Short mmCIF file of C-alpha atoms in Angstrom, two decimals:
data_model
loop_
_atom_site.label_atom_id
_atom_site.label_comp_id
_atom_site.label_asym_id
_atom_site.label_seq_id
_atom_site.Cartn_x
_atom_site.Cartn_y
_atom_site.Cartn_z
CA MET M 1 168.66 36.14 65.14
CA ARG M 2 167.22 39.48 63.84
CA GLY M 3 166.97 43.48 65.41
CA GLY M 4 165.04 42.26 68.04
CA HIS M 5 165.94 40.81 71.27
CA ALA M 6 167.24 38.23 72.19
CA THR M 7 165.05 35.69 74.65
CA SER M 8 165.58 32.39 76.46
CA LYS M 9 164.65 29.12 75.38
CA ALA M 10 164.01 28.21 78.96
CA THR M 11 161.53 30.88 79.96
CA ALA M 12 158.77 32.32 78.02
CA PRO M 13 158.84 35.41 75.94
CA GLY M 14 158.02 38.48 77.71
CA PRO M 15 155.39 41.24 75.70
CA THR M 16 158.30 43.92 73.44
CA ALA M 17 158.31 47.05 71.65
CA VAL M 18 159.92 48.82 69.54
CA VAL M 19 159.79 52.81 69.40
CA VAL M 20 160.65 54.87 66.19
CA GLY M 21 161.46 57.89 67.64
CA GLY M 22 163.78 59.22 70.26
CA GLY M 23 162.10 62.84 70.60
CA ILE M 24 159.95 63.60 74.41
CA SER M 25 157.45 61.36 73.08
CA GLY M 26 158.90 58.81 72.09
CA LEU M 27 161.49 58.29 75.41
CA ILE M 28 158.40 59.13 77.31
CA ALA M 29 156.48 55.74 75.55
CA ALA M 30 159.62 53.68 75.77
CA ARG M 31 159.88 54.51 79.51
CA GLU M 32 156.06 53.65 80.25
CA LEU M 33 156.21 50.77 78.20
CA ALA M 34 159.08 49.30 80.27
CA ALA M 35 157.68 50.24 83.09
CA SER M 36 155.24 47.49 82.13
CA GLY M 37 157.61 44.61 82.00
CA SER M 38 158.26 44.87 77.94
CA ALA M 39 161.64 44.89 76.46
CA VAL M 40 161.95 48.08 74.26
CA THR M 41 164.36 49.07 71.68
CA VAL M 42 163.87 53.08 70.47
CA LEU M 43 165.08 53.72 67.33
CA GLU M 44 166.11 57.05 66.37
CA SER M 45 167.43 58.30 63.16
CA SER M 46 169.44 61.46 64.38
CA LEU M 47 172.61 61.03 66.66
CA ALA M 48 170.71 63.31 69.50
CA TRP M 49 168.12 62.13 72.16
CA GLY M 50 165.31 64.28 72.90
CA GLY M 51 163.89 65.79 69.81
CA CYS M 52 163.34 69.37 70.27
CA VAL M 53 164.11 69.57 73.48
CA GLY M 54 167.33 69.85 72.60
CA SER M 55 171.15 72.14 73.90
CA HIS M 56 173.45 73.74 72.70
CA VAL M 57 176.74 75.31 74.05
CA VAL M 58 177.20 78.94 73.45
CA ALA M 59 179.93 81.00 75.28
CA GLY M 60 180.43 77.68 77.07
CA LEU M 61 177.18 77.84 79.03
CA ARG M 62 174.75 74.82 78.09
CA LEU M 63 171.84 76.52 76.93
CA ASP M 64 168.38 75.34 75.75
CA SER M 65 168.63 75.27 71.33
CA GLY M 66 164.79 74.30 71.84
CA ALA M 67 161.68 74.39 74.15
CA GLU M 68 163.01 75.60 77.33
CA SER M 69 159.86 75.64 79.40
CA PHE M 70 157.31 74.32 80.25
CA ALA M 71 153.22 75.26 80.39
CA THR M 72 151.30 74.77 84.60
CA ARG M 73 147.89 74.88 83.89
CA SER M 74 149.03 70.77 84.52
CA THR M 75 150.80 69.17 86.31
CA ALA M 76 152.12 66.43 83.57
CA VAL M 77 156.01 67.92 83.24
CA ALA M 78 156.23 67.93 87.35
CA ASP M 79 154.45 65.32 87.81
CA LEU M 80 157.38 63.80 85.10
CA ALA M 81 160.25 65.88 86.43
CA ARG M 82 159.29 64.45 90.25
CA GLU M 83 159.24 60.22 89.02
CA LEU M 84 163.20 61.00 87.02
CA GLY M 85 164.72 62.88 90.78
CA LEU M 86 164.00 66.88 89.44
CA ALA M 87 161.48 67.66 91.92
CA ASP M 88 163.97 70.36 92.98
CA ARG M 89 165.43 71.28 90.41
CA ILE M 90 161.49 72.96 89.08
CA VAL M 91 162.17 77.20 88.89
CA ALA M 92 159.65 79.79 88.08
CA PRO M 93 160.78 82.84 86.03
CA HIS M 94 161.68 85.78 87.22
CA PRO M 95 158.77 87.32 87.88
CA GLY M 96 159.47 90.71 86.02
CA GLY M 97 156.74 90.16 83.18
CA ALA M 98 157.22 89.99 79.21
CA TRP M 99 156.30 93.07 76.72
CA VAL M 100 154.46 93.01 73.42
CA GLN M 101 155.92 94.67 70.73
CA LEU M 102 152.80 96.27 68.65
CA PRO M 103 152.74 98.74 65.79
CA ASP M 104 152.44 101.64 67.49
CA GLY M 105 154.76 101.12 70.24
CA PRO M 106 155.92 99.05 73.34
CA GLN M 107 153.26 97.74 75.61
CA GLU M 108 153.49 95.21 79.40
CA LEU M 109 151.52 92.41 78.38
CA PRO M 110 148.39 91.86 80.57
CA LYS M 111 148.52 89.52 83.53
CA THR M 112 146.22 86.66 83.55
CA GLY M 113 145.97 85.62 80.39
CA VAL M 114 145.14 82.74 77.79
CA LEU M 115 146.81 82.67 74.69
CA GLY M 116 147.27 87.07 75.56
CA ILE M 117 143.00 86.74 76.27
CA PRO M 118 142.26 89.26 78.69
CA ALA M 119 140.46 87.63 82.15
CA ASN M 120 139.45 91.12 83.02
CA PRO M 121 138.84 93.80 80.00
CA TRP M 122 138.56 96.32 83.16
CA ASP M 123 142.65 95.71 84.38
CA PRO M 124 144.49 99.33 83.98
CA GLU M 125 147.15 97.27 81.78
CA VAL M 126 144.72 95.38 78.89
CA ARG M 127 143.09 98.95 79.13
CA ARG M 128 146.73 100.43 78.37
CA SER M 129 146.52 97.65 75.10
CA LEU M 130 143.29 98.31 73.76
CA GLY M 131 142.15 101.72 74.75
CA LEU M 132 138.58 102.33 76.04
CA ALA M 133 137.02 101.87 73.11
CA GLY M 134 138.88 98.19 72.51
CA ALA M 135 137.92 97.79 76.93
CA ILE M 136 134.07 98.60 76.66
CA ARG M 137 133.50 95.93 72.85
CA ALA M 138 135.89 93.41 75.03
CA SER M 139 134.02 93.33 78.39
CA MET M 140 131.11 93.06 75.83
CA ASP M 141 131.53 89.13 76.03
CA ARG M 142 130.26 89.34 79.83
CA TRP M 143 126.47 89.93 78.01
CA LEU M 144 126.59 87.80 75.10
CA PRO M 145 125.01 84.58 74.59
CA ALA M 146 127.71 81.09 76.09
CA SER M 147 126.16 79.91 72.28
CA VAL M 148 128.18 82.64 71.16
CA GLY M 149 131.51 81.37 69.94
CA THR M 150 131.31 77.60 70.92
CA SER M 151 128.04 76.39 68.86
CA ALA M 152 129.92 75.32 66.45
CA ASP M 153 131.84 72.38 65.49
CA VAL M 154 135.08 73.76 64.85
CA THR M 155 136.58 77.47 65.05
CA SER M 156 140.38 79.16 64.67
CA VAL M 157 141.11 81.74 67.96
CA SER M 158 140.62 84.03 64.96
CA SER M 159 136.80 83.41 65.20
CA LEU M 160 136.15 82.71 68.56
CA VAL M 161 138.11 86.15 70.67
CA ARG M 162 136.74 88.50 67.55
CA ALA M 163 133.01 87.82 68.05
CA ARG M 164 133.15 86.99 71.98
CA MET M 165 136.25 90.36 72.52
CA GLY M 166 136.39 91.73 68.83
CA LYS M 167 139.18 92.91 67.14
CA LYS M 168 141.04 95.33 69.29
CA VAL M 169 141.97 92.25 71.59
CA LEU M 170 142.49 89.72 68.78
CA ASP M 171 145.56 92.66 67.23
CA ARG M 172 147.07 93.86 70.40
CA LEU M 173 146.86 90.98 72.82
CA VAL M 174 146.21 87.26 70.88
CA SER M 175 148.11 87.45 67.29
CA PRO M 176 151.31 88.47 69.36
CA VAL M 177 151.32 85.51 71.77
CA VAL M 178 149.69 82.86 69.14
CA GLY M 179 152.37 84.19 66.76
CA GLY M 180 155.33 83.78 69.68
CA VAL M 181 154.32 80.18 70.51
CA HIS M 182 152.68 78.61 67.10
CA SER M 183 154.26 80.91 64.51
CA ALA M 184 150.86 81.21 62.47
CA ASP M 185 148.00 83.26 62.23
CA PRO M 186 145.03 82.84 64.54
CA ALA M 187 143.15 82.68 61.54
CA LEU M 188 143.82 79.41 60.93
CA LEU M 189 144.46 77.55 64.20
CA ASP M 190 142.42 75.25 66.18
CA VAL M 191 140.96 76.86 69.40
CA ASP M 192 140.57 73.68 70.67
CA MET M 193 143.88 71.87 70.01
CA VAL M 194 145.85 75.54 71.01
CA ALA M 195 143.89 75.98 74.22
CA PRO M 196 141.92 72.82 75.12
CA GLY M 197 139.19 73.29 77.37
CA LEU M 198 138.31 76.94 76.71
CA ARG M 199 135.06 76.82 74.66
CA ALA M 200 133.76 74.18 76.93
CA GLY M 201 134.66 76.85 79.77
CA ILE M 202 132.83 79.52 78.50
CA ARG M 203 130.09 77.93 78.07
CA ALA M 204 130.76 76.43 81.91
CA GLN M 205 131.32 79.91 83.12
CA GLY M 206 128.69 81.84 80.97
CA SER M 207 131.72 84.42 78.90
CA LEU M 208 135.84 84.04 77.69
CA ALA M 209 136.97 86.20 80.20
CA ALA M 210 135.55 83.98 82.87
CA ALA M 211 136.67 81.02 81.59
CA VAL M 212 140.63 82.36 81.39
CA ALA M 213 140.33 83.03 84.91
CA ALA M 214 139.18 79.62 85.47
CA GLN M 215 142.06 77.76 83.58
CA ARG M 216 144.69 80.48 84.64
CA LYS M 217 143.46 79.81 88.31
CA THR M 218 144.78 76.07 87.73
CA ALA M 219 148.32 77.37 87.73
CA LYS M 220 147.68 78.44 91.08
CA VAL M 221 148.97 75.18 92.40
CA SER M 222 153.15 75.18 92.49
CA PRO M 223 154.29 72.40 90.13
CA ALA M 224 156.66 70.90 92.64
CA GLY M 225 153.60 70.45 94.63
CA SER M 226 154.82 72.01 98.69
CA GLY M 227 157.75 73.89 98.67
CA GLY M 228 157.92 74.27 94.55
CA ALA M 229 158.00 76.73 92.39
CA SER M 230 154.36 78.57 91.98
CA GLY M 231 153.08 79.28 88.28
CA GLY M 232 151.73 81.95 88.67
CA SER M 233 148.04 83.06 90.56
CA SER M 234 144.93 83.98 89.32
CA GLY M 235 145.15 87.37 90.30
CA GLN M 236 148.52 88.88 89.70
CA ALA M 237 150.40 87.10 88.56
CA LYS M 238 152.40 88.82 85.06
CA ALA M 239 152.29 87.42 82.28
CA GLY M 240 154.98 85.12 81.02
CA SER M 241 154.18 83.65 85.06
CA ALA M 242 152.40 80.47 83.68
CA VAL M 243 155.43 78.34 83.32
CA ALA M 244 158.50 77.05 84.90
CA GLY M 245 161.69 75.63 84.21
CA LEU M 246 163.72 73.20 85.43
CA LYS M 247 168.20 74.36 86.67
CA GLY M 248 170.33 73.86 83.94
CA GLY M 249 167.10 74.09 81.42
CA MET M 250 164.75 71.18 80.09
CA ASN M 251 167.56 69.54 78.24
CA THR M 252 168.17 68.48 81.90
CA LEU M 253 164.96 66.73 81.49
CA VAL M 254 166.17 64.34 78.12
CA ASP M 255 169.86 63.66 80.61
CA ALA M 256 167.53 62.08 83.69
CA LEU M 257 164.81 60.30 81.08
CA VAL M 258 167.82 58.78 79.29
CA ALA M 259 169.40 57.38 82.50
CA ASP M 260 166.25 56.36 82.96
CA LEU M 261 166.11 54.53 79.98
CA GLY M 262 169.63 53.09 80.76
CA GLU M 263 168.43 51.41 84.12
CA ARG M 264 165.14 49.83 82.54
CA GLY M 265 167.20 48.14 80.28
CA VAL M 266 166.22 49.77 77.42
CA ARG M 267 168.08 49.42 73.90
CA LEU M 268 168.87 53.14 73.30
CA LEU M 269 169.69 52.75 69.07
CA SER M 270 170.68 56.70 67.77
CA GLY M 271 171.74 57.07 63.59
CA GLN M 272 168.70 54.44 63.28
CA HIS M 273 166.44 56.12 60.24
CA ALA M 274 163.21 53.72 60.39
CA ASP M 275 162.99 53.02 56.35
CA ASP M 276 159.72 51.04 56.32
CA VAL M 277 157.26 49.05 59.13
CA VAL M 278 154.82 46.12 57.67
CA LYS M 279 152.51 44.03 60.30
CA THR M 280 153.36 40.54 60.54
CA ARG M 281 151.16 38.04 62.10
CA GLU M 282 152.93 38.29 66.12
CA GLY M 283 153.58 42.05 65.54
CA TRP M 284 154.76 44.03 64.04
CA ARG M 285 158.68 44.58 61.69
CA VAL M 286 160.25 48.03 61.30
CA THR M 287 163.53 48.31 59.10
CA ALA M 288 166.12 50.49 59.53
CA GLY M 289 168.98 49.89 56.97
CA ASN M 290 169.72 46.13 56.64
CA THR M 291 168.50 45.13 60.45
CA THR M 292 165.34 44.67 60.87
CA TYR M 293 163.61 44.62 64.54
CA ASP M 294 160.48 42.55 65.69
CA ALA M 295 157.35 43.23 68.16
CA GLY M 296 154.88 42.67 69.17
CA ARG M 297 154.29 46.43 69.93
CA LEU M 298 155.03 49.70 67.47
CA VAL M 299 154.90 52.82 68.86
CA VAL M 300 155.42 55.82 66.26
CA ALA M 301 156.80 58.80 67.73
CA LEU M 302 157.78 60.81 64.72
CA ASP M 303 155.73 64.10 63.34
CA GLY M 304 152.88 64.52 61.63
CA PRO M 305 154.07 64.31 57.75
CA ALA M 306 156.66 61.52 58.42
CA ALA M 307 154.11 58.72 60.71
CA VAL M 308 151.78 59.43 57.76
CA GLY M 309 154.82 58.30 55.56
CA LEU M 310 155.73 55.31 57.89
CA LEU M 311 152.76 54.02 58.53
CA GLU M 312 150.65 54.87 55.40
CA LYS M 313 151.76 51.36 53.34
CA SER M 314 150.03 49.48 56.44
CA LEU M 315 147.42 51.64 56.69
CA PRO M 316 145.96 53.06 53.79
CA GLY M 317 143.47 55.31 55.23
CA LEU M 318 146.09 57.46 56.72
CA SER M 319 147.18 59.07 53.50
CA SER M 320 144.14 61.13 53.24
CA LEU M 321 145.12 62.58 57.03
CA ARG M 322 147.94 63.76 56.39
CA PRO M 323 148.76 66.99 57.60
CA ALA M 324 150.62 69.28 56.61
CA PRO M 325 154.24 70.44 57.64
CA GLY M 326 154.51 72.49 60.71
CA PRO M 327 157.36 76.19 60.05
CA LEU M 328 160.79 76.33 60.04
CA VAL M 329 161.37 78.11 63.17
CA SER M 330 164.82 79.96 63.39
CA LEU M 331 166.51 81.01 66.83
CA VAL M 332 169.24 83.32 67.03
CA THR M 333 170.76 82.63 70.41
CA MET M 334 173.79 85.72 71.16
CA VAL M 335 175.46 85.46 74.21
CA VAL M 336 176.51 89.03 75.13
CA ASP M 337 179.06 91.44 77.25
CA LEU M 338 175.68 94.19 77.94
CA PRO M 339 175.78 95.64 81.64
CA GLN M 340 173.28 98.19 80.50
CA LEU M 341 170.74 94.52 80.15
CA ASP M 342 171.23 94.36 83.68
CA GLY M 343 167.76 96.42 83.83
CA ARG M 344 165.72 93.76 82.20
CA PRO M 345 164.14 96.84 79.53
CA ARG M 346 161.28 93.99 78.22
CA GLY M 347 161.09 92.05 81.54
CA THR M 348 161.55 88.44 80.64
CA GLY M 349 161.44 88.98 76.85
CA ILE M 350 158.98 90.94 74.31
CA LEU M 351 156.50 88.71 71.82
CA VAL M 352 156.47 90.96 68.24
CA ALA M 353 152.56 91.49 66.39
CA PRO M 354 152.50 91.10 62.53
CA GLU M 355 152.57 93.91 60.09
CA THR M 356 155.20 95.58 63.28
CA PRO M 357 157.08 98.00 60.92
CA GLY M 358 160.86 97.19 61.09
CA ILE M 359 160.99 93.98 63.33
CA LYS M 360 160.99 90.97 61.20
CA ALA M 361 161.25 88.66 64.88
CA LYS M 362 158.28 87.08 66.28
CA ALA M 363 159.72 86.87 69.64
CA LEU M 364 162.57 87.58 71.80
CA THR M 365 163.52 85.76 75.03
CA HIS M 366 165.73 87.62 77.56
CA ALA M 367 167.53 83.87 78.73
CA THR M 368 168.98 85.83 81.86
CA ALA M 369 166.44 87.71 82.80
CA LYS M 370 163.69 85.17 82.68
CA TRP M 371 166.05 82.17 84.54
CA ASP M 372 168.26 83.40 87.81
CA TRP M 373 169.75 80.53 87.51
CA LEU M 374 171.68 81.69 83.83
CA ALA M 375 171.64 84.80 85.23
CA ASP M 376 174.16 83.12 87.94
CA GLU M 377 175.41 81.29 85.46
CA ALA M 378 176.63 84.14 82.97
CA GLY M 379 177.70 86.09 85.27
CA PRO M 380 177.35 89.74 85.81
CA GLY M 381 176.82 91.99 82.65
CA THR M 382 176.85 89.24 80.27
CA HIS M 383 173.38 88.01 78.86
CA VAL M 384 171.66 85.94 76.93
CA VAL M 385 169.65 86.71 74.15
CA ARG M 386 166.71 84.48 71.75
CA LEU M 387 165.10 85.99 69.05
CA SER M 388 163.21 83.20 67.50
CA TYR M 389 161.77 84.19 63.17
CA GLY M 390 159.77 82.18 60.90
CA ARG M 391 155.95 82.31 60.11
CA ARG M 392 154.11 81.04 57.72
CA GLU M 393 152.10 84.21 56.38
CA GLU M 394 155.16 85.30 55.90
CA ALA M 395 155.78 83.17 53.04
CA GLY M 396 151.88 83.71 51.72
CA GLY M 397 150.76 80.42 53.23
CA GLY M 398 153.21 78.45 51.20
CA GLY M 399 156.61 77.70 51.36
CA ASP M 400 158.84 78.35 54.00
CA VAL M 401 161.24 81.94 54.30
CA VAL M 402 164.38 80.43 54.45
CA LEU M 403 168.15 83.14 55.94
CA ASP M 404 171.69 82.16 56.40
CA ASP M 405 173.38 82.85 59.62
CA GLU M 406 174.77 85.51 58.97
CA SER M 407 171.69 87.10 57.70
CA LEU M 408 170.27 85.95 60.33
CA LEU M 409 172.92 87.10 62.45
CA ALA M 410 171.95 91.28 61.27
CA ALA M 411 168.48 90.62 61.62
CA ALA M 412 169.34 89.41 65.62
CA LEU M 413 171.03 92.66 65.54
CA GLU M 414 168.64 94.95 64.53
CA ASP M 415 166.00 93.99 66.18
CA ALA M 416 167.31 93.04 69.78
CA SER M 417 168.54 96.73 70.04
CA ALA M 418 164.97 97.60 68.54
CA LEU M 419 162.78 95.42 71.22
CA LEU M 420 165.50 95.74 74.19
CA THR M 421 166.26 99.66 73.42
CA VAL M 422 169.54 99.44 74.34
CA PRO M 423 171.58 98.70 71.29
CA ILE M 424 173.62 96.15 70.23
CA SER M 425 176.14 95.33 68.03
CA GLN M 426 178.74 92.82 66.74
CA ALA M 427 181.13 93.44 68.97
CA ASP M 428 179.21 92.96 71.94
CA ILE M 429 178.71 89.53 70.73
CA VAL M 430 180.77 86.80 73.07
CA ASP M 431 179.58 84.76 71.45
CA TRP M 432 175.98 83.38 68.74
CA ASP M 433 174.08 80.10 67.51
CA VAL M 434 171.41 79.54 65.41
CA VAL M 435 168.75 76.58 65.66
CA ARG M 436 166.70 75.76 62.75
CA TRP M 437 164.04 73.43 63.67
CA ALA M 438 161.70 72.45 60.62
CA GLY M 439 158.37 71.11 61.54
CA ALA M 440 159.19 71.24 65.43
CA LEU M 441 156.28 73.27 65.65
CA PRO M 442 152.71 70.70 64.45
CA PHE M 443 150.11 72.98 62.52
CA ALA M 444 146.87 72.96 64.22
CA ALA M 445 144.78 73.66 61.96
CA VAL M 446 140.82 74.32 61.47
CA GLY M 447 139.47 71.33 62.13
CA HIS M 448 142.19 69.83 63.18
CA LYS M 449 140.67 67.93 66.99
CA GLN M 450 138.50 65.87 65.12
CA ARG M 451 141.06 64.56 62.18
CA VAL M 452 143.05 63.49 64.82
CA ALA M 453 139.93 61.98 65.96
CA GLN M 454 140.22 60.23 62.82
CA VAL M 455 143.80 58.96 63.06
CA ARG M 456 143.29 58.05 66.35
CA GLN M 457 139.91 55.44 65.61
CA LEU M 458 142.21 53.95 62.35
CA CYS M 459 145.56 53.37 64.58
CA ALA M 460 143.24 51.85 66.92
CA THR M 461 141.92 49.32 63.97
CA ALA M 462 145.69 47.61 63.46
CA ASP M 463 146.77 45.75 66.89
CA GLY M 464 150.04 46.15 68.32
CA LEU M 465 150.10 50.22 66.90
CA THR M 466 150.81 53.48 69.23
CA VAL M 467 150.96 56.85 67.56
CA VAL M 468 151.84 59.43 70.00
CA GLY M 469 153.53 63.33 69.13
CA GLY M 470 153.31 66.78 68.65
CA TRP M 471 151.02 66.97 66.30
CA LEU M 472 148.52 64.84 67.57
CA ALA M 473 148.60 66.11 71.58
CA GLY M 474 148.96 69.57 70.29
CA ASN M 475 151.91 72.22 70.78
CA GLY M 476 154.10 72.25 73.96
CA LEU M 477 155.81 70.03 77.01
CA ALA M 478 152.62 69.88 78.88
CA ALA M 479 150.07 68.61 75.82
CA VAL M 480 152.63 66.25 74.68
CA VAL M 481 153.98 64.22 78.71
CA ALA M 482 149.81 64.18 79.75
CA ASP M 483 149.01 62.50 76.02
CA THR M 484 151.62 60.46 75.45
CA ARG M 485 151.12 59.18 78.87
CA SER M 486 147.20 58.89 78.91
CA GLN M 487 147.58 56.37 75.78
CA LEU M 488 150.61 54.19 76.62
CA ALA M 489 148.28 54.15 80.21
CA ALA M 490 145.80 52.45 77.67
CA VAL M 491 148.16 50.30 76.33
CA ARG M 492 149.23 49.44 79.71
CA ALA M 493 145.60 48.38 80.45
CA ASP M 494 145.30 46.24 77.73
#
């Protein structure tokens, strides 16, 4: 017998599937296939499940080492959580809101934004950030033809915002948010990938501000259904509140998925790196080390460069569609004994505008200020602060800037002290850790949506092949969960 599933001679074999990659998209794909009656094997090269939805223990606290929330613009993640029995664990962040550190000082991030784009340029918080001239320029969006920024086949976040609302909105609101979320310059990112439906919303609503308001309105409904945590409202939600989390951390979603797959009889094999795939008459053969796995369906749930590398022998046309790797993101988590932070001096966290002098971090999350459940676990006076480092443009568009752990800690202490306005020294640290994610944020460069369509058209020519993951779906759990389930629903329909 090869590495696939054994079948009884007395019965006809059922459908079989191999999923390469045990991140969130791979686990969801396995669940969908198992629910349709397939015998599923999942191969994961590392020893951990969930990909960038990971965990680590710092000062005795189990914390998220990657994604720590999900966008509530759709119900995709909340629906999955409910199916896994986690409905009562969906929580909203503390309503304190987030801040932005600008070159000339800190400001509260305005409410009702998408990627930092305001729904109302005359909102007092927006006007404080933009100044009178900036607010006037942004309000011109209302009178511009809907074709401005929407007529081209592709456009960047930067081009759209500058054309409709001006440079102040771009520099003071959008760049810090995009840098914090996507680790990239908004001039490089395809707006249709990082803000799906926004340009269509302009055509439907008549302006960018109205399109933003309409998108935020969809986050008004509780992600958990009746009685669940609110994801924010279209009129009064603080910036940063259009997200939700899970009590215990987003990593509990992975635990629930793995347990669910075990109950469904899915074989979960970690430490198995897929070295080669070959199309066969019956389906696909995957080689991992000295073992081969045969199946009727192959799901590749890897990052873009790895997925193309694995499949290009079978589908040579993929080689020209290989995406650039995402930037290296380094997360420094510090647990500190510092009651001075009890007052949440910068709400739930702070995003940093590019070129802000003296600050190396692109974002800071005050986790115990953001999540009440974590504050309860940490106890009075103990705080969890996480800083994120790594913008691709810091290296001039080339390779990543890499600092060792001690250098990152030193930078984090300096940056956190400045951003939170509370001095933090090494003596205040109870424990700390550094986690690096290489390529975890797919780089959705301008034109990426069209390249995704090309990839999927090409993969559709190979029977029994499905390719999923953030490099196709876009950044964020909401996008990945929704896209993976959509792709596998098509498989189940077939």
